[in-house]
Amino acid sequence: MPADIQECPISDGEEEIEGLDRELADLVLSLGDSSLVARWEAIASLIRAGAPAVPRLIGALKDANKYVRWGAAEALGRIDDPRAVEPLIAALRDHDKDVRWKAAISLGSMRANEAVCPLIRTLKDDDTDVRWGAATALGEIGDPRAVEYLLAALDEKGSHENRDGVIIALGEIGDSRAVDALVAALDDRNYEIRFEAVKALGKIGDPAAMNPLLNRLRDENWEVRLVTAEALAHLKEGGVTGSLFALLTDTSSDVRRTVAGILGETGDQQAVEPLIAVLRHDEECRYEAAEALGRIGDPRAITPLQQVYEFCDPCVRVAILNALSAIAMKNRGSPGSFQISGQ
């Protein structure tokens, strides 16, 4: 080699690149550390490194250590570089179930359309968690091609966790072909399945689900009743508002608060009297009732709001004052006092 080349110094830029490459190599090695904390710190550092770390991480998907492969799949999903899609698809066939699961989750978070068909095949994986990951990923990607395969997976016998993931995915895709199967799931014995089926139907927003959802307002589980109220609000069908009034006296304060908020957002004046009853008799939900009455803006709420003011804690008093102000703004020129005595 000529002497002038042998003596050619390494530039600062080249040294910086070499230093970064060594640092990335060390971080990839740390993905296999026996300490969980050390592994997560390495993952976080690789994610911060971004695109320059991608080639190293792609190579790490073939490492003999499963923790290295898992960490690489996690980091690649967070970096969201298109170069990682094909290697992550290949990782769906990894012999370790946790790596397959993480590869599926990462492909979903990347919204990788190229992964739809491989993920559909992964719905047949031997492991429940991997199947759940594939279903979840398909939901995030949102490609309608997955619907018929997800429906087939929903029909198969399996753990409720697996069906749960399929139902969530169908809701995310939002295709009305799933409505009948999701309505059937509303009668499942497991409340978690009913819960997710209600949420999915709310996201799809098909009016055909209204009557089955109305029946879930009497579900034995308060969480199902709560998400049913939210789902019905999404449907925006006439007559839904009145069906929610009964939940203003639900045994769960969470349900009562949620329904009060929903009724306020609808702006339906039919809700004024039921909300006034909550304002007067339900201390736990007085704040939400006041807010809802302010949104509706009906002057009938003025006197009840004034009457309860002195009995309320400071936070509720603020909500009452805001409600009275909102009603005044919506009813300029209307007779009646909008002030609290002594204010």
JSON list of N, CA, C and O in Angstrom, two decimals, residues 95-146:
[
{"chain": "A", "resi": 95, "resn": "HIS", "atom": "N", "xyz": [-38.70, -19.18, 16.48]},
{"chain": "A", "resi": 95, "resn": "HIS", "atom": "CA", "xyz": [-39.07, -20.35, 17.27]},
{"chain": "A", "resi": 95, "resn": "HIS", "atom": "C", "xyz": [-39.50, -19.98, 18.69]},
{"chain": "A", "resi": 95, "resn": "HIS", "atom": "O", "xyz": [-40.10, -20.80, 19.39]},
{"chain": "A", "resi": 96, "resn": "ASP", "atom": "N", "xyz": [-39.24, -18.73, 19.10]},
{"chain": "A", "resi": 96, "resn": "ASP", "atom": "CA", "xyz": [-39.66, -18.30, 20.44]},
{"chain": "A", "resi": 96, "resn": "ASP", "atom": "C", "xyz": [-40.97, -17.52, 20.33]},
{"chain": "A", "resi": 96, "resn": "ASP", "atom": "O", "xyz": [-41.07, -16.55, 19.57]},
{"chain": "A", "resi": 97, "resn": "LYS", "atom": "N", "xyz": [-41.96, -17.93, 21.12]},
{"chain": "A", "resi": 97, "resn": "LYS", "atom": "CA", "xyz": [-43.29, -17.31, 21.02]},
{"chain": "A", "resi": 97, "resn": "LYS", "atom": "C", "xyz": [-43.29, -15.84, 21.40]},
{"chain": "A", "resi": 97, "resn": "LYS", "atom": "O", "xyz": [-44.03, -15.03, 20.82]},
{"chain": "A", "resi": 98, "resn": "ASP", "atom": "N", "xyz": [-42.46, -15.47, 22.37]},
{"chain": "A", "resi": 98, "resn": "ASP", "atom": "CA", "xyz": [-42.43, -14.07, 22.79]},
{"chain": "A", "resi": 98, "resn": "ASP", "atom": "C", "xyz": [-41.87, -13.17, 21.70]},
{"chain": "A", "resi": 98, "resn": "ASP", "atom": "O", "xyz": [-42.32, -12.03, 21.54]},
{"chain": "A", "resi": 99, "resn": "VAL", "atom": "N", "xyz": [-40.91, -13.67, 20.95]},
{"chain": "A", "resi": 99, "resn": "VAL", "atom": "CA", "xyz": [-40.36, -12.89, 19.84]},
{"chain": "A", "resi": 99, "resn": "VAL", "atom": "C", "xyz": [-41.41, -12.75, 18.74]},
{"chain": "A", "resi": 99, "resn": "VAL", "atom": "O", "xyz": [-41.57, -11.68, 18.15]},
{"chain": "A", "resi": 100, "resn": "ARG", "atom": "N", "xyz": [-42.13, -13.83, 18.45]},
{"chain": "A", "resi": 100, "resn": "ARG", "atom": "CA", "xyz": [-43.19, -13.76, 17.43]},
{"chain": "A", "resi": 100, "resn": "ARG", "atom": "C", "xyz": [-44.24, -12.74, 17.84]},
{"chain": "A", "resi": 100, "resn": "ARG", "atom": "O", "xyz": [-44.72, -11.93, 17.03]},
{"chain": "A", "resi": 101, "resn": "TRP", "atom": "N", "xyz": [-44.63, -12.78, 19.12]},
{"chain": "A", "resi": 101, "resn": "TRP", "atom": "CA", "xyz": [-45.63, -11.83, 19.63]},
{"chain": "A", "resi": 101, "resn": "TRP", "atom": "C", "xyz": [-45.14, -10.40, 19.47]},
{"chain": "A", "resi": 101, "resn": "TRP", "atom": "O", "xyz": [-45.88, -9.53, 19.00]},
{"chain": "A", "resi": 102, "resn": "LYS", "atom": "N", "xyz": [-43.91, -10.14, 19.88]},
{"chain": "A", "resi": 102, "resn": "LYS", "atom": "CA", "xyz": [-43.38, -8.78, 19.79]},
{"chain": "A", "resi": 102, "resn": "LYS", "atom": "C", "xyz": [-43.24, -8.32, 18.34]},
{"chain": "A", "resi": 102, "resn": "LYS", "atom": "O", "xyz": [-43.49, -7.15, 18.02]},
{"chain": "A", "resi": 103, "resn": "ALA", "atom": "N", "xyz": [-42.87, -9.21, 17.45]},
{"chain": "A", "resi": 103, "resn": "ALA", "atom": "CA", "xyz": [-42.77, -8.86, 16.03]},
{"chain": "A", "resi": 103, "resn": "ALA", "atom": "C", "xyz": [-44.15, -8.44, 15.50]},
{"chain": "A", "resi": 103, "resn": "ALA", "atom": "O", "xyz": [-44.27, -7.45, 14.76]},
{"chain": "A", "resi": 104, "resn": "ALA", "atom": "N", "xyz": [-45.18, -9.19, 15.88]},
{"chain": "A", "resi": 104, "resn": "ALA", "atom": "CA", "xyz": [-46.54, -8.85, 15.44]},
{"chain": "A", "resi": 104, "resn": "ALA", "atom": "C", "xyz": [-46.95, -7.49, 15.98]},
{"chain": "A", "resi": 104, "resn": "ALA", "atom": "O", "xyz": [-47.48, -6.63, 15.24]},
{"chain": "A", "resi": 105, "resn": "ILE", "atom": "N", "xyz": [-46.72, -7.26, 17.26]},
{"chain": "A", "resi": 105, "resn": "ILE", "atom": "CA", "xyz": [-47.09, -5.98, 17.87]},
{"chain": "A", "resi": 105, "resn": "ILE", "atom": "C", "xyz": [-46.36, -4.82, 17.18]},
{"chain": "A", "resi": 105, "resn": "ILE", "atom": "O", "xyz": [-46.95, -3.77, 16.91]},
{"chain": "A", "resi": 106, "resn": "SER", "atom": "N", "xyz": [-45.09, -5.00, 16.89]},
{"chain": "A", "resi": 106, "resn": "SER", "atom": "CA", "xyz": [-44.31, -3.94, 16.25]},
{"chain": "A", "resi": 106, "resn": "SER", "atom": "C", "xyz": [-44.81, -3.66, 14.83]},
{"chain": "A", "resi": 106, "resn": "SER", "atom": "O", "xyz": [-44.90, -2.50, 14.42]},
{"chain": "A", "resi": 107, "resn": "LEU", "atom": "N", "xyz": [-45.15, -4.69, 14.10]},
{"chain": "A", "resi": 107, "resn": "LEU", "atom": "CA", "xyz": [-45.69, -4.49, 12.75]},
{"chain": "A", "resi": 107, "resn": "LEU", "atom": "C", "xyz": [-47.01, -3.72, 12.81]},
{"chain": "A", "resi": 107, "resn": "LEU", "atom": "O", "xyz": [-47.30, -2.89, 11.95]},
{"chain": "A", "resi": 108, "resn": "GLY", "atom": "N", "xyz": [-47.80, -3.99, 13.83]},
{"chain": "A", "resi": 108, "resn": "GLY", "atom": "CA", "xyz": [-49.05, -3.25, 13.99]},
{"chain": "A", "resi": 108, "resn": "GLY", "atom": "C", "xyz": [-48.80, -1.79, 14.31]},
{"chain": "A", "resi": 108, "resn": "GLY", "atom": "O", "xyz": [-49.43, -0.90, 13.73]},
{"chain": "A", "resi": 109, "resn": "SER", "atom": "N", "xyz": [-47.88, -1.53, 15.22]},
{"chain": "A", "resi": 109, "resn": "SER", "atom": "CA", "xyz": [-47.60, -0.15, 15.59]},
{"chain": "A", "resi": 109, "resn": "SER", "atom": "C", "xyz": [-47.01, 0.64, 14.41]},
{"chain": "A", "resi": 109, "resn": "SER", "atom": "O", "xyz": [-47.17, 1.85, 14.33]},
{"chain": "A", "resi": 110, "resn": "MET", "atom": "N", "xyz": [-46.37, -0.06, 13.48]},
{"chain": "A", "resi": 110, "resn": "MET", "atom": "CA", "xyz": [-45.81, 0.58, 12.29]},
{"chain": "A", "resi": 110, "resn": "MET", "atom": "C", "xyz": [-46.85, 0.74, 11.17]},
{"chain": "A", "resi": 110, "resn": "MET", "atom": "O", "xyz": [-46.55, 1.33, 10.13]},
{"chain": "A", "resi": 111, "resn": "ARG", "atom": "N", "xyz": [-48.05, 0.19, 11.38]},
{"chain": "A", "resi": 111, "resn": "ARG", "atom": "CA", "xyz": [-49.11, 0.23, 10.36]},
{"chain": "A", "resi": 111, "resn": "ARG", "atom": "C", "xyz": [-48.60, -0.32, 9.02]},
{"chain": "A", "resi": 111, "resn": "ARG", "atom": "O", "xyz": [-48.83, 0.26, 7.95]},
{"chain": "A", "resi": 112, "resn": "ALA", "atom": "N", "xyz": [-47.91, -1.44, 9.10]},
{"chain": "A", "resi": 112, "resn": "ALA", "atom": "CA", "xyz": [-47.23, -2.01, 7.92]},
{"chain": "A", "resi": 112, "resn": "ALA", "atom": "C", "xyz": [-48.21, -2.81, 7.07]},
{"chain": "A", "resi": 112, "resn": "ALA", "atom": "O", "xyz": [-48.52, -3.97, 7.37]},
{"chain": "A", "resi": 113, "resn": "ASN", "atom": "N", "xyz": [-48.69, -2.22, 5.99]},
{"chain": "A", "resi": 113, "resn": "ASN", "atom": "CA", "xyz": [-49.64, -2.91, 5.11]},
{"chain": "A", "resi": 113, "resn": "ASN", "atom": "C", "xyz": [-49.06, -4.18, 4.50]},
{"chain": "A", "resi": 113, "resn": "ASN", "atom": "O", "xyz": [-49.80, -5.13, 4.24]},
{"chain": "A", "resi": 114, "resn": "GLU", "atom": "N", "xyz": [-47.74, -4.18, 4.28]},
{"chain": "A", "resi": 114, "resn": "GLU", "atom": "CA", "xyz": [-47.12, -5.37, 3.69]},
{"chain": "A", "resi": 114, "resn": "GLU", "atom": "C", "xyz": [-47.24, -6.58, 4.61]},
{"chain": "A", "resi": 114, "resn": "GLU", "atom": "O", "xyz": [-47.08, -7.72, 4.16]},
{"chain": "A", "resi": 115, "resn": "ALA", "atom": "N", "xyz": [-47.53, -6.32, 5.89]},
{"chain": "A", "resi": 115, "resn": "ALA", "atom": "CA", "xyz": [-47.58, -7.41, 6.86]},
{"chain": "A", "resi": 115, "resn": "ALA", "atom": "C", "xyz": [-48.97, -8.03, 7.00]},
{"chain": "A", "resi": 115, "resn": "ALA", "atom": "O", "xyz": [-49.13, -8.99, 7.76]},
{"chain": "A", "resi": 116, "resn": "VAL", "atom": "N", "xyz": [-49.97, -7.51, 6.29]},
{"chain": "A", "resi": 116, "resn": "VAL", "atom": "CA", "xyz": [-51.34, -7.99, 6.50]},
{"chain": "A", "resi": 116, "resn": "VAL", "atom": "C", "xyz": [-51.46, -9.49, 6.26]},
{"chain": "A", "resi": 116, "resn": "VAL", "atom": "O", "xyz": [-51.98, -10.24, 7.11]},
{"chain": "A", "resi": 117, "resn": "CYS", "atom": "N", "xyz": [-51.00, -9.97, 5.12]},
{"chain": "A", "resi": 117, "resn": "CYS", "atom": "CA", "xyz": [-51.13, -11.40, 4.82]},
{"chain": "A", "resi": 117, "resn": "CYS", "atom": "C", "xyz": [-50.33, -12.27, 5.79]},
{"chain": "A", "resi": 117, "resn": "CYS", "atom": "O", "xyz": [-50.84, -13.28, 6.29]},
{"chain": "A", "resi": 118, "resn": "PRO", "atom": "N", "xyz": [-49.07, -11.93, 6.09]},
{"chain": "A", "resi": 118, "resn": "PRO", "atom": "CA", "xyz": [-48.34, -12.72, 7.10]},
{"chain": "A", "resi": 118, "resn": "PRO", "atom": "C", "xyz": [-49.02, -12.71, 8.46]},
{"chain": "A", "resi": 118, "resn": "PRO", "atom": "O", "xyz": [-49.02, -13.73, 9.16]},
{"chain": "A", "resi": 119, "resn": "LEU", "atom": "N", "xyz": [-49.59, -11.59, 8.84]},
{"chain": "A", "resi": 119, "resn": "LEU", "atom": "CA", "xyz": [-50.29, -11.52, 10.13]},
{"chain": "A", "resi": 119, "resn": "LEU", "atom": "C", "xyz": [-51.57, -12.35, 10.11]},
{"chain": "A", "resi": 119, "resn": "LEU", "atom": "O", "xyz": [-51.94, -12.96, 11.11]},
{"chain": "A", "resi": 120, "resn": "ILE", "atom": "N", "xyz": [-52.24, -12.39, 8.98]},
{"chain": "A", "resi": 120, "resn": "ILE", "atom": "CA", "xyz": [-53.43, -13.24, 8.85]},
{"chain": "A", "resi": 120, "resn": "ILE", "atom": "C", "xyz": [-53.04, -14.70, 9.06]},
{"chain": "A", "resi": 120, "resn": "ILE", "atom": "O", "xyz": [-53.73, -15.45, 9.75]},
{"chain": "A", "resi": 121, "resn": "ARG", "atom": "N", "xyz": [-51.91, -15.11, 8.47]},
{"chain": "A", "resi": 121, "resn": "ARG", "atom": "CA", "xyz": [-51.43, -16.48, 8.68]},
{"chain": "A", "resi": 121, "resn": "ARG", "atom": "C", "xyz": [-51.09, -16.71, 10.15]},
{"chain": "A", "resi": 121, "resn": "ARG", "atom": "O", "xyz": [-51.30, -17.80, 10.68]},
{"chain": "A", "resi": 122, "resn": "THR", "atom": "N", "xyz": [-50.60, -15.66, 10.81]},
{"chain": "A", "resi": 122, "resn": "THR", "atom": "CA", "xyz": [-50.20, -15.79, 12.22]},
{"chain": "A", "resi": 122, "resn": "THR", "atom": "C", "xyz": [-51.41, -15.95, 13.13]},
{"chain": "A", "resi": 122, "resn": "THR", "atom": "O", "xyz": [-51.27, -16.37, 14.29]},
{"chain": "A", "resi": 123, "resn": "LEU", "atom": "N", "xyz": [-52.61, -15.65, 12.64]},
{"chain": "A", "resi": 123, "resn": "LEU", "atom": "CA", "xyz": [-53.83, -15.90, 13.42]},
{"chain": "A", "resi": 123, "resn": "LEU", "atom": "C", "xyz": [-54.00, -17.39, 13.72]},
{"chain": "A", "resi": 123, "resn": "LEU", "atom": "O", "xyz": [-54.80, -17.77, 14.58]},
{"chain": "A", "resi": 124, "resn": "LYS", "atom": "N", "xyz": [-53.25, -18.23, 13.01]},
{"chain": "A", "resi": 124, "resn": "LYS", "atom": "CA", "xyz": [-53.30, -19.68, 13.23]},
{"chain": "A", "resi": 124, "resn": "LYS", "atom": "C", "xyz": [-52.13, -20.17, 14.08]},
{"chain": "A", "resi": 124, "resn": "LYS", "atom": "O", "xyz": [-51.92, -21.38, 14.22]},
{"chain": "A", "resi": 125, "resn": "ASP", "atom": "N", "xyz": [-51.35, -19.26, 14.64]},
{"chain": "A", "resi": 125, "resn": "ASP", "atom": "CA", "xyz": [-50.19, -19.64, 15.45]},
{"chain": "A", "resi": 125, "resn": "ASP", "atom": "C", "xyz": [-50.62, -20.56, 16.61]},
{"chain": "A", "resi": 125, "resn": "ASP", "atom": "O", "xyz": [-51.75, -20.48, 17.10]},
{"chain": "A", "resi": 126, "resn": "ASP", "atom": "N", "xyz": [-49.72, -21.43, 17.04]},
{"chain": "A", "resi": 126, "resn": "ASP", "atom": "CA", "xyz": [-50.02, -22.36, 18.13]},
{"chain": "A", "resi": 126, "resn": "ASP", "atom": "C", "xyz": [-50.21, -21.66, 19.48]},
{"chain": "A", "resi": 126, "resn": "ASP", "atom": "O", "xyz": [-50.86, -22.21, 20.38]},
{"chain": "A", "resi": 127, "resn": "ASP", "atom": "N", "xyz": [-49.65, -20.47, 19.61]},
{"chain": "A", "resi": 127, "resn": "ASP", "atom": "CA", "xyz": [-49.68, -19.79, 20.91]},
{"chain": "A", "resi": 127, "resn": "ASP", "atom": "C", "xyz": [-50.78, -18.74, 20.96]},
{"chain": "A", "resi": 127, "resn": "ASP", "atom": "O", "xyz": [-50.94, -17.93, 20.03]},
{"chain": "A", "resi": 128, "resn": "THR", "atom": "N", "xyz": [-51.53, -18.73, 22.06]},
{"chain": "A", "resi": 128, "resn": "THR", "atom": "CA", "xyz": [-52.63, -17.78, 22.22]},
{"chain": "A", "resi": 128, "resn": "THR", "atom": "C", "xyz": [-52.16, -16.34, 22.20]},
{"chain": "A", "resi": 128, "resn": "THR", "atom": "O", "xyz": [-52.78, -15.48, 21.56]},
{"chain": "A", "resi": 129, "resn": "ASP", "atom": "N", "xyz": [-51.07, -16.04, 22.89]},
{"chain": "A", "resi": 129, "resn": "ASP", "atom": "CA", "xyz": [-50.58, -14.67, 22.95]},
{"chain": "A", "resi": 129, "resn": "ASP", "atom": "C", "xyz": [-50.14, -14.18, 21.56]},
{"chain": "A", "resi": 129, "resn": "ASP", "atom": "O", "xyz": [-50.35, -13.01, 21.23]},
{"chain": "A", "resi": 130, "resn": "VAL", "atom": "N", "xyz": [-49.54, -15.05, 20.79]},
{"chain": "A", "resi": 130, "resn": "VAL", "atom": "CA", "xyz": [-49.11, -14.66, 19.45]},
{"chain": "A", "resi": 130, "resn": "VAL", "atom": "C", "xyz": [-50.34, -14.38, 18.58]},
{"chain": "A", "resi": 130, "resn": "VAL", "atom": "O", "xyz": [-50.36, -13.40, 17.81]},
{"chain": "A", "resi": 131, "resn": "ARG", "atom": "N", "xyz": [-51.36, -15.22, 18.68]},
{"chain": "A", "resi": 131, "resn": "ARG", "atom": "CA", "xyz": [-52.59, -14.98, 17.93]},
{"chain": "A", "resi": 131, "resn": "ARG", "atom": "C", "xyz": [-53.21, -13.65, 18.33]},
{"chain": "A", "resi": 131, "resn": "ARG", "atom": "O", "xyz": [-53.69, -12.89, 17.49]},
{"chain": "A", "resi": 132, "resn": "TRP", "atom": "N", "xyz": [-53.19, -13.36, 19.65]},
{"chain": "A", "resi": 132, "resn": "TRP", "atom": "CA", "xyz": [-53.72, -12.08, 20.13]},
{"chain": "A", "resi": 132, "resn": "TRP", "atom": "C", "xyz": [-52.91, -10.92, 19.54]},
{"chain": "A", "resi": 132, "resn": "TRP", "atom": "O", "xyz": [-53.48, -9.91, 19.09]},
{"chain": "A", "resi": 133, "resn": "GLY", "atom": "N", "xyz": [-51.60, -11.06, 19.51]},
{"chain": "A", "resi": 133, "resn": "GLY", "atom": "CA", "xyz": [-50.75, -10.02, 18.95]},
{"chain": "A", "resi": 133, "resn": "GLY", "atom": "C", "xyz": [-51.03, -9.79, 17.47]},
{"chain": "A", "resi": 133, "resn": "GLY", "atom": "O", "xyz": [-51.07, -8.65, 17.00]},
{"chain": "A", "resi": 134, "resn": "ALA", "atom": "N", "xyz": [-51.23, -10.88, 16.73]},
{"chain": "A", "resi": 134, "resn": "ALA", "atom": "CA", "xyz": [-51.53, -10.75, 15.30]},
{"chain": "A", "resi": 134, "resn": "ALA", "atom": "C", "xyz": [-52.86, -10.05, 15.08]},
{"chain": "A", "resi": 134, "resn": "ALA", "atom": "O", "xyz": [-52.99, -9.18, 14.21]},
{"chain": "A", "resi": 135, "resn": "ALA", "atom": "N", "xyz": [-53.87, -10.43, 15.87]},
{"chain": "A", "resi": 135, "resn": "ALA", "atom": "CA", "xyz": [-55.18, -9.79, 15.75]},
{"chain": "A", "resi": 135, "resn": "ALA", "atom": "C", "xyz": [-55.09, -8.30, 16.07]},
{"chain": "A", "resi": 135, "resn": "ALA", "atom": "O", "xyz": [-55.62, -7.45, 15.35]},
{"chain": "A", "resi": 136, "resn": "THR", "atom": "N", "xyz": [-54.40, -7.98, 17.15]},
{"chain": "A", "resi": 136, "resn": "THR", "atom": "CA", "xyz": [-54.24, -6.59, 17.54]},
{"chain": "A", "resi": 136, "resn": "THR", "atom": "C", "xyz": [-53.53, -5.79, 16.45]},
{"chain": "A", "resi": 136, "resn": "THR", "atom": "O", "xyz": [-53.93, -4.65, 16.13]},
{"chain": "A", "resi": 137, "resn": "ALA", "atom": "N", "xyz": [-52.49, -6.37, 15.87]},
{"chain": "A", "resi": 137, "resn": "ALA", "atom": "CA", "xyz": [-51.75, -5.70, 14.80]},
{"chain": "A", "resi": 137, "resn": "ALA", "atom": "C", "xyz": [-52.64, -5.46, 13.59]},
{"chain": "A", "resi": 137, "resn": "ALA", "atom": "O", "xyz": [-52.61, -4.38, 12.99]},
{"chain": "A", "resi": 138, "resn": "LEU", "atom": "N", "xyz": [-53.44, -6.44, 13.23]},
{"chain": "A", "resi": 138, "resn": "LEU", "atom": "CA", "xyz": [-54.34, -6.28, 12.09]},
{"chain": "A", "resi": 138, "resn": "LEU", "atom": "C", "xyz": [-55.36, -5.16, 12.35]},
{"chain": "A", "resi": 138, "resn": "LEU", "atom": "O", "xyz": [-55.71, -4.40, 11.45]},
{"chain": "A", "resi": 139, "resn": "GLY", "atom": "N", "xyz": [-55.79, -5.05, 13.59]},
{"chain": "A", "resi": 139, "resn": "GLY", "atom": "CA", "xyz": [-56.70, -3.96, 13.92]},
{"chain": "A", "resi": 139, "resn": "GLY", "atom": "C", "xyz": [-56.03, -2.60, 13.78]},
{"chain": "A", "resi": 139, "resn": "GLY", "atom": "O", "xyz": [-56.63, -1.65, 13.27]},
{"chain": "A", "resi": 140, "resn": "GLU", "atom": "N", "xyz": [-54.78, -2.51, 14.21]},
{"chain": "A", "resi": 140, "resn": "GLU", "atom": "CA", "xyz": [-54.06, -1.23, 14.10]},
{"chain": "A", "resi": 140, "resn": "GLU", "atom": "C", "xyz": [-53.81, -0.86, 12.64]},
{"chain": "A", "resi": 140, "resn": "GLU", "atom": "O", "xyz": [-53.88, 0.31, 12.28]},
{"chain": "A", "resi": 141, "resn": "ILE", "atom": "N", "xyz": [-53.49, -1.84, 11.83]},
{"chain": "A", "resi": 141, "resn": "ILE", "atom": "CA", "xyz": [-53.26, -1.58, 10.41]},
{"chain": "A", "resi": 141, "resn": "ILE", "atom": "C", "xyz": [-54.56, -1.17, 9.73]},
{"chain": "A", "resi": 141, "resn": "ILE", "atom": "O", "xyz": [-54.59, -0.28, 8.89]},
{"chain": "A", "resi": 142, "resn": "GLY", "atom": "N", "xyz": [-55.66, -1.83, 10.12]},
{"chain": "A", "resi": 142, "resn": "GLY", "atom": "CA", "xyz": [-56.99, -1.42, 9.66]},
{"chain": "A", "resi": 142, "resn": "GLY", "atom": "C", "xyz": [-57.35, -1.82, 8.25]},
{"chain": "A", "resi": 142, "resn": "GLY", "atom": "O", "xyz": [-58.23, -1.22, 7.63]},
{"chain": "A", "resi": 143, "resn": "ASP", "atom": "N", "xyz": [-56.71, -2.84, 7.72]},
{"chain": "A", "resi": 143, "resn": "ASP", "atom": "CA", "xyz": [-56.99, -3.28, 6.34]},
{"chain": "A", "resi": 143, "resn": "ASP", "atom": "C", "xyz": [-58.23, -4.17, 6.33]},
{"chain": "A", "resi": 143, "resn": "ASP", "atom": "O", "xyz": [-58.26, -5.21, 7.00]},
{"chain": "A", "resi": 144, "resn": "PRO", "atom": "N", "xyz": [-59.26, -3.82, 5.54]},
{"chain": "A", "resi": 144, "resn": "PRO", "atom": "CA", "xyz": [-60.49, -4.63, 5.49]},
{"chain": "A", "resi": 144, "resn": "PRO", "atom": "C", "xyz": [-60.28, -6.07, 5.04]},
{"chain": "A", "resi": 144, "resn": "PRO", "atom": "O", "xyz": [-61.15, -6.92, 5.28]},
{"chain": "A", "resi": 145, "resn": "ARG", "atom": "N", "xyz": [-59.16, -6.37, 4.38]},
{"chain": "A", "resi": 145, "resn": "ARG", "atom": "CA", "xyz": [-58.89, -7.74, 3.95]},
{"chain": "A", "resi": 145, "resn": "ARG", "atom": "C", "xyz": [-58.84, -8.70, 5.13]},
{"chain": "A", "resi": 145, "resn": "ARG", "atom": "O", "xyz": [-59.08, -9.90, 4.98]},
{"chain": "A", "resi": 146, "resn": "ALA", "atom": "N", "xyz": [-58.57, -8.17, 6.30]},
{"chain": "A", "resi": 146, "resn": "ALA", "atom": "CA", "xyz": [-58.42, -9.03, 7.48]},
{"chain": "A", "resi": 146, "resn": "ALA", "atom": "C", "xyz": [-59.76, -9.42, 8.10]},
{"chain": "A", "resi": 146, "resn": "ALA", "atom": "O", "xyz": [-59.80, -10.36, 8.91]}
]
